[in-house]
CSV table of C-alpha atoms in Angstrom, one decimal:
chain,number,residue,atom,x,y,z
A,1,MET,CA,42.4,-128.9,6.9
A,2,TYR,CA,40.1,-126.0,6.7
A,3,PHE,CA,39.6,-123.0,9.1
A,4,THR,CA,37.2,-120.3,9.6
A,5,LEU,CA,36.9,-117.0,11.4
A,6,LEU,CA,34.7,-117.1,14.3
A,7,PHE,CA,32.9,-113.5,13.9
A,8,PHE,CA,29.2,-114.2,13.3
A,9,ILE,CA,28.9,-112.4,9.9
A,10,ALA,CA,47.5,-106.2,4.7
A,11,LEU,CA,50.0,-107.1,7.2
A,12,PHE,CA,50.9,-104.5,9.8
A,13,ALA,CA,54.2,-103.0,11.3
A,14,THR,CA,55.6,-105.9,13.0
A,15,THR,CA,56.5,-105.5,16.7
A,16,SER,CA,59.0,-107.3,18.8
A,17,ILE,CA,58.3,-108.6,22.2
A,18,ALA,CA,59.1,-105.4,24.5
A,19,ALA,CA,60.4,-106.0,27.8
A,20,ALA,CA,58.0,-103.4,29.2
A,21,GLY,CA,55.2,-105.6,27.7
A,22,HIS,CA,55.7,-108.1,30.4
A,23,ASN,CA,54.2,-106.0,33.0
A,24,ILE,CA,51.0,-104.9,31.1
A,25,TYR,CA,48.0,-105.6,33.1
A,26,VAL,CA,44.4,-105.8,31.5
A,27,ILE,CA,40.8,-106.4,32.6
A,28,PRO,CA,40.1,-109.8,31.0
A,29,GLY,CA,36.9,-110.1,29.0
A,30,GLY,CA,34.6,-113.0,27.8
A,31,ASP,CA,31.6,-110.7,27.7
A,32,SER,CA,29.5,-111.2,24.5
A,33,ILE,CA,29.0,-108.1,22.4
A,34,GLY,CA,27.4,-106.9,19.4
A,35,LEU,CA,29.5,-105.2,16.6
A,36,TYR,CA,28.1,-102.6,14.0
A,37,LEU,CA,30.8,-101.5,11.5
A,38,GLU,CA,29.9,-99.1,8.5
A,39,THR,CA,31.8,-100.5,5.7
A,40,GLY,CA,30.8,-98.2,2.7
A,41,ILE,CA,29.1,-99.9,0.0
A,42,TYR,CA,30.7,-103.1,-1.2
A,43,VAL,CA,29.5,-105.5,-3.7
A,44,THR,CA,28.4,-109.0,-2.5
A,45,GLY,CA,27.0,-110.6,-5.7
A,46,LYS,CA,25.3,-109.8,-8.9
A,47,TYR,CA,21.9,-110.9,-10.4
A,48,GLU,CA,20.0,-110.6,-13.8
A,49,VAL,CA,17.1,-108.1,-13.4
A,50,ALA,CA,13.5,-108.9,-14.6
A,51,THR,CA,12.3,-106.0,-17.0
A,52,GLN,CA,9.3,-105.5,-19.2
A,53,ALA,CA,11.6,-106.6,-21.9
A,54,GLY,CA,12.9,-109.7,-20.1
A,55,SER,CA,15.9,-110.5,-18.0
A,56,VAL,CA,19.0,-108.4,-18.5
A,57,ALA,CA,22.4,-108.0,-16.8
A,58,PRO,CA,23.0,-104.3,-16.2
A,59,TRP,CA,26.6,-105.0,-15.0
A,60,SER,CA,27.6,-107.3,-18.1
A,61,GLY,CA,29.8,-104.4,-19.7
A,62,SER,CA,31.3,-103.3,-16.4
A,63,ASP,CA,34.4,-104.4,-14.6
A,64,ILE,CA,32.6,-105.1,-11.4
A,65,LYS,CA,33.6,-107.8,-9.2
A,66,VAL,CA,32.3,-109.4,-5.9
A,67,GLY,CA,34.3,-107.4,-3.0
A,68,ASP,CA,34.6,-104.3,-4.8
A,69,LYS,CA,33.6,-101.0,-2.9
A,70,ILE,CA,31.6,-98.4,-4.9
A,71,ILE,CA,32.9,-94.9,-3.8
A,72,ALA,CA,31.2,-92.5,-6.3
A,73,VAL,CA,28.4,-92.8,-8.8
A,74,GLU,CA,28.3,-90.1,-11.6
A,75,GLY,CA,31.1,-88.4,-9.8
A,76,ILE,CA,28.8,-88.1,-6.6
A,77,PRO,CA,30.6,-89.5,-3.4
A,78,VAL,CA,28.5,-92.4,-1.8
A,79,ASN,CA,28.8,-94.2,1.5
A,80,LYS,CA,25.3,-95.8,2.1
A,81,ILE,CA,23.0,-97.6,-0.1
A,82,THR,CA,20.4,-94.7,0.4
A,83,ASP,CA,22.9,-92.5,-1.4
A,84,VAL,CA,22.9,-94.7,-4.5
A,85,GLN,CA,19.1,-94.9,-4.4
A,86,GLU,CA,18.8,-91.2,-4.2
A,87,ILE,CA,20.9,-90.9,-7.4
A,88,LEU,CA,18.7,-93.4,-9.2
A,89,SER,CA,15.5,-91.7,-8.1
A,90,ARG,CA,16.5,-88.8,-10.1
A,91,LEU,CA,17.1,-90.6,-13.2
A,92,GLU,CA,14.5,-90.2,-16.2
A,93,ASP,CA,15.6,-92.9,-18.6
A,94,GLU,CA,17.7,-96.0,-18.5
A,95,ARG,CA,21.5,-95.3,-19.2
A,96,ASP,CA,25.0,-96.2,-18.3
A,97,LEU,CA,26.4,-94.8,-15.1
A,98,ALA,CA,30.0,-94.1,-14.1
A,99,LEU,CA,30.8,-96.0,-11.0
A,100,LYS,CA,34.1,-95.2,-9.1
A,101,ILE,CA,35.4,-98.4,-7.9
A,102,LYS,CA,38.0,-99.2,-5.1
A,103,ARG,CA,39.5,-102.6,-5.3
A,104,LYS,CA,42.3,-103.1,-2.6
A,105,ALA,CA,45.0,-100.3,-3.3
A,106,GLU,CA,43.4,-99.7,-6.9
A,107,THR,CA,40.7,-97.0,-7.9
A,108,PHE,CA,39.1,-96.9,-11.2
A,109,ILE,CA,35.9,-96.0,-13.1
A,110,THR,CA,33.7,-98.5,-14.9
A,111,SER,CA,30.1,-98.2,-16.0
A,112,CYS,CA,26.9,-100.0,-15.1
A,113,ARG,CA,23.6,-99.6,-16.7
A,114,ALA,CA,20.5,-98.4,-14.6
A,115,VAL,CA,17.5,-100.2,-15.7
A,116,LYS,CA,13.8,-100.2,-14.8
A,117,THR,CA,12.5,-103.5,-13.3
A,118,ASP,CA,9.1,-104.9,-14.2
A,119,LYS,CA,7.9,-103.5,-10.7
A,120,ASN,CA,9.0,-100.0,-12.1
A,121,ARG,CA,12.1,-99.9,-9.8
A,122,TRP,CA,15.6,-98.7,-10.8
A,123,SER,CA,18.3,-101.4,-10.2
A,124,LEU,CA,22.0,-101.7,-11.1
A,125,GLY,CA,21.6,-105.8,-10.7
A,126,LEU,CA,24.1,-105.6,-7.8
A,127,TYR,CA,23.5,-107.0,-4.5
A,128,VAL,CA,25.3,-104.6,-1.9
A,129,LYS,CA,25.9,-104.0,1.7
A,130,ASP,CA,27.0,-100.9,3.6
A,131,HIS,CA,27.4,-102.3,7.1
A,132,ILE,CA,28.5,-105.6,9.1
A,133,LEU,CA,26.5,-106.6,12.1
A,134,GLY,CA,27.3,-109.5,14.4
A,135,VAL,CA,28.4,-111.1,17.6
A,136,GLY,CA,31.8,-111.5,19.1
A,137,THR,CA,33.5,-111.6,22.5
A,138,ILE,CA,35.8,-109.0,24.2
A,139,THR,CA,39.2,-110.2,25.1
A,140,TYR,CA,40.5,-107.6,27.3
A,141,ILE,CA,40.1,-104.0,28.5
A,142,LEU,CA,42.9,-101.2,29.4
A,143,ALA,CA,41.1,-100.0,32.5
A,144,GLU,CA,43.4,-96.6,32.4
A,145,THR,CA,42.4,-95.8,28.9
A,146,ARG,CA,39.2,-97.7,28.5
A,147,ARG,CA,40.6,-99.1,25.4
A,148,PHE,CA,39.3,-102.7,24.4
A,149,GLY,CA,40.4,-105.6,22.2
A,150,ALA,CA,38.0,-108.1,20.7
A,151,LEU,CA,37.5,-110.9,18.1
A,152,GLY,CA,41.3,-111.8,17.7
A,153,HIS,CA,40.9,-111.0,13.9
A,154,SER,CA,39.4,-108.6,11.6
A,155,VAL,CA,35.6,-108.1,10.9
A,156,ILE,CA,36.0,-107.3,7.4
A,157,SER,CA,39.1,-106.5,4.9
A,158,GLU,CA,40.8,-103.3,6.1
A,159,GLU,CA,40.2,-101.8,2.7
A,160,LEU,CA,36.6,-102.1,3.0
A,161,ALA,CA,36.3,-101.0,6.6
A,162,GLY,CA,34.5,-97.5,7.2
A,163,GLU,CA,35.5,-95.3,10.2
A,164,ILE,CA,32.5,-95.7,12.0
A,165,GLY,CA,31.5,-98.5,14.3
A,166,TYR,CA,30.3,-99.3,17.8
A,167,ILE,CA,29.9,-102.2,20.1
A,168,SER,CA,26.6,-103.1,22.1
A,169,ALA,CA,25.2,-105.4,24.8
A,170,GLY,CA,24.8,-108.9,23.3
A,171,THR,CA,22.4,-111.4,25.1
A,172,ILE,CA,22.8,-115.3,23.9
A,173,ASN,CA,19.5,-116.7,23.6
A,174,GLY,CA,20.6,-119.8,21.5
A,175,ILE,CA,23.4,-122.0,20.4
A,176,LYS,CA,23.8,-124.0,17.1
A,177,LYS,CA,26.3,-126.6,17.6
A,178,SER,CA,29.5,-127.4,15.5
A,179,LEU,CA,29.7,-130.4,13.6
A,180,PRO,CA,32.6,-131.6,11.5
A,181,GLY,CA,32.5,-129.5,8.4
A,182,LEU,CA,29.8,-127.3,9.5
A,183,PRO,CA,30.7,-124.5,12.3
A,184,GLY,CA,28.1,-123.6,14.7
A,185,GLU,CA,27.2,-120.2,16.2
A,186,LYS,CA,25.8,-118.2,18.8
A,187,HIS,CA,22.6,-116.7,18.3
A,188,ALA,CA,22.1,-113.5,20.1
A,189,THR,CA,19.8,-110.4,20.7
A,190,LEU,CA,21.9,-107.3,20.2
A,191,SER,CA,21.1,-103.9,21.6
A,192,ARG,CA,21.2,-100.7,19.5
A,193,GLU,CA,22.6,-98.7,22.5
A,194,PRO,CA,26.4,-98.3,22.0
A,195,LEU,CA,28.6,-99.3,24.9
A,196,GLY,CA,31.7,-98.2,23.0
A,197,TYR,CA,33.0,-97.3,19.5
A,198,ILE,CA,35.1,-99.1,17.3
A,199,THR,CA,38.3,-97.3,15.9
A,200,LYS,CA,40.6,-99.8,14.7
A,201,ASN,CA,39.8,-103.0,12.6
A,202,THR,CA,43.1,-105.0,12.0
A,203,GLU,CA,44.1,-108.6,11.0
A,204,LEU,CA,44.8,-109.1,14.9
A,205,GLY,CA,41.6,-107.8,16.2
A,206,VAL,CA,39.0,-105.0,16.6
A,207,TYR,CA,39.8,-102.2,18.7
A,208,GLY,CA,38.0,-99.1,20.3
A,209,THR,CA,37.1,-97.2,23.5
A,210,ILE,CA,34.4,-98.4,25.7
A,211,ASN,CA,32.2,-95.8,27.5
A,212,ASN,CA,32.3,-97.4,31.0
A,213,VAL,CA,34.2,-100.2,32.2
A,214,SER,CA,31.5,-101.0,34.8
A,215,ASP,CA,29.4,-102.0,31.7
A,216,PHE,CA,31.5,-105.2,31.5
A,217,SER,CA,33.2,-107.5,33.9
A,218,SER,CA,34.2,-106.6,37.5
A,219,VAL,CA,36.9,-109.3,37.4
A,220,GLY,CA,40.3,-107.6,38.7
A,221,LYS,CA,43.4,-107.0,36.4
A,222,MET,CA,45.4,-109.7,35.0
A,223,LYS,CA,48.8,-110.1,33.6
A,224,ILE,CA,49.4,-110.4,30.2
A,225,ALA,CA,51.8,-113.3,29.0
A,226,ALA,CA,54.4,-112.9,26.5
A,227,PRO,CA,54.3,-115.5,23.6
A,228,ASN,CA,57.3,-117.1,25.1
A,229,GLN,CA,55.7,-117.6,28.4
A,230,VAL,CA,52.7,-119.5,26.9
A,231,LYS,CA,53.3,-123.4,27.4
A,232,THR,CA,51.5,-126.5,26.2
A,233,GLY,CA,49.1,-127.9,28.7
A,234,PRO,CA,45.7,-127.1,30.7
A,235,ALA,CA,44.1,-123.5,30.3
A,236,GLU,CA,40.7,-122.0,30.3
A,237,ILE,CA,38.9,-120.0,27.8
A,238,TRP,CA,36.0,-117.4,29.2
A,239,THR,CA,32.8,-117.1,27.1
A,240,VAL,CA,29.3,-116.7,27.3
A,241,LEU,CA,26.7,-119.5,26.2
A,242,ALA,CA,23.5,-118.3,27.9
A,243,ASP,CA,22.0,-114.6,28.7
A,244,ASN,CA,24.9,-112.6,29.8
A,245,ARG,CA,26.6,-115.0,32.1
A,246,LYS,CA,30.3,-115.4,31.4
A,247,GLU,CA,31.6,-118.9,32.3
A,248,ARG,CA,35.1,-120.5,32.5
A,249,PHE,CA,35.7,-123.7,30.3
A,250,THR,CA,38.8,-126.2,30.5
A,251,VAL,CA,40.9,-126.4,27.2
A,252,GLU,CA,44.2,-127.8,26.4
A,253,ILE,CA,46.7,-125.8,24.7
A,254,VAL,CA,48.2,-128.4,22.4
A,255,ASP,CA,50.8,-126.4,20.4
A,256,VAL,CA,52.5,-123.1,20.9
A,257,LYS,CA,54.2,-121.4,17.6
A,258,LYS,CA,57.6,-119.7,18.2
A,259,GLN,CA,56.6,-116.0,17.1
A,260,ASN,CA,59.1,-113.3,17.6
A,261,ARG,CA,57.0,-110.8,15.9
A,262,SER,CA,53.2,-110.2,15.6
A,263,GLY,CA,51.2,-112.9,13.5
A,264,ILE,CA,48.1,-115.1,13.7
A,265,LYS,CA,47.4,-118.6,15.0
A,266,GLY,CA,50.2,-118.9,17.4
A,267,ILE,CA,48.3,-121.0,19.9
A,268,LYS,CA,46.3,-124.2,18.9
A,269,ILE,CA,43.6,-125.3,21.6
A,270,LYS,CA,41.7,-128.4,22.0
A,271,ILE,CA,38.4,-128.1,23.9
A,272,THR,CA,38.5,-130.7,26.6
A,273,ASP,CA,35.2,-129.3,28.9
A,274,ASN,CA,32.8,-132.0,28.4
A,275,ARG,CA,29.8,-129.5,29.3
A,276,LEU,CA,31.1,-127.2,26.7
A,277,LEU,CA,31.4,-130.0,24.1
A,278,GLU,CA,27.9,-131.2,24.7
A,279,LYS,CA,26.7,-127.6,24.6
A,280,THR,CA,28.4,-126.4,21.3
A,281,GLY,CA,30.1,-129.3,19.7
A,282,GLY,CA,33.5,-127.3,20.1
A,283,ILE,CA,34.6,-123.9,19.0
A,284,ILE,CA,31.7,-121.9,17.4
A,285,GLN,CA,31.1,-118.6,15.6
A,286,GLY,CA,30.6,-115.7,18.2
A,287,MET,CA,33.2,-117.3,20.3
A,288,SER,CA,36.0,-115.3,18.6
A,289,GLY,CA,37.9,-112.8,21.2
A,290,SER,CA,37.2,-115.3,24.0
A,291,PRO,CA,40.1,-114.7,26.5
A,292,ILE,CA,42.6,-117.9,26.8
A,293,ILE,CA,43.8,-117.8,30.4
A,294,GLN,CA,46.9,-119.9,31.6
A,295,ASN,CA,48.4,-119.8,35.1
A,296,ASN,CA,46.4,-116.7,36.0
A,297,ARG,CA,47.6,-114.6,32.7
A,298,LEU,CA,45.8,-113.7,29.6
A,299,VAL,CA,47.7,-115.7,27.0
A,300,GLY,CA,45.6,-115.3,23.9
A,301,ALA,CA,42.3,-115.0,22.4
A,302,VAL,CA,40.3,-117.7,20.5
A,303,SER,CA,40.0,-116.7,16.7
A,304,HIS,CA,39.7,-119.8,14.3
A,305,VAL,CA,38.0,-123.2,14.5
A,306,VAL,CA,39.3,-126.2,12.4
A,307,ILE,CA,36.2,-127.0,10.4
A,308,ASP,CA,36.7,-130.7,10.0
A,309,THR,CA,37.4,-131.2,13.8
A,310,PRO,CA,35.5,-128.2,15.7
A,311,GLU,CA,36.9,-129.3,19.1
A,312,TYR,CA,40.2,-127.9,17.8
A,313,GLY,CA,40.9,-124.0,17.2
A,314,TYR,CA,43.5,-121.4,17.0
A,315,GLY,CA,44.2,-118.2,19.0
A,316,VAL,CA,46.3,-115.3,18.6
A,317,PHE,CA,48.7,-114.2,21.3
A,318,ALA,CA,47.2,-111.6,23.7
A,319,MET,CA,50.5,-109.6,23.6
A,320,TRP,CA,50.2,-109.0,19.9
A,321,MET,CA,46.7,-107.6,20.3
A,322,VAL,CA,47.6,-105.4,23.2
A,323,GLU,CA,50.8,-104.2,21.3
A,324,ASN,CA,48.8,-103.4,18.3
A,325,ASN,CA,46.3,-101.4,20.5
A,326,ILE,CA,48.5,-99.1,22.8
C-alpha cells in the first residue's frame, strides 16, 4: 500500500492531550490557498553539460546529492539562485568552486567545477530550486490571534525550509481525477498578493498569521475535538472544487488510531459522496488541509491519499495541529 502527500508540489516535541484543549474554538477552513515558501537553494538533480569539448559532468568529483542545500559558494553565503549566478558571472576561467553543503544536520565543504556551455554560459551541471509554490487548503483559523493551520503535513523537509513564505488566494479552475496508482490534483490560479505569512513548517502542518480574517470564511467558530472524541462513522470534509466556492462532502471515518501524543495519520477516511467521487475520483492533491468535521466539531485535516485506492485517505487529528500552533 502506498501513500502520497496532498500538497500540490524531525519529530517534534510530543504533547499530551490537555484538558484545556477540549475548549478550544476555531474558525473551520476549507478555503483553497496558494503557498509560497523560500527554501534556500536545494539540489533537485544533476545533468551532463554540453561544452565545446563535449559532454562533461562538473559534479563528478564532488559529494553532492539530490536534496542537499547549497548555503555558500567560495565562502560567500547564498540563498537564491541569482546569488550563485552572480558569483559565476564574475569567473574568468573554468575552475573548481568550493560549495558549502547542508545535508540534514551535517554541514561540509565539497567542490564542483564551473564550466562554460557550448552556448557560452556558466554551469555547475546541477538542477536547483530556491522556492516551493503550490496549492493547498486552510484547515482552521484562531480568530483572536489570526493564527492559521493548513495542509496537515509539511511543505518540504524542515531542514530545507527557509524563514520566508506567504499564502495567497487560490482559484480552482480545473480538476485532474485520481486513478488507482495515479493521484489527481487541483489546478489553480494563484494570486501573488499575500493574504498572510508562513512562520512554521512542520510534520503536522504549515502555520502562520493571516492579515484579515474577513479574507476567508465567514463561518462561525467550531469546537476542536480531542482525539479520543473522534469516532468511526459519518463525517464531512470541506473543500473547494471550483472557483472559490467551498463545499461540504460526505465521508466515512473508517478507522481511528489511539494516539496519546502527536502523530500523523490518526484518522482513516473513505469518500462516500458520489458527486465528489465523480468529479475527483477520490482524494486529490491540493485537498490537503481540508477540514474533517464530525458532530459539528473539527476533528482533523485530510493529509494523505492511499494511491492504489484513492477513495481512501488519512488525516491528522485537529487537536495535534492546534497544539502545535498555540
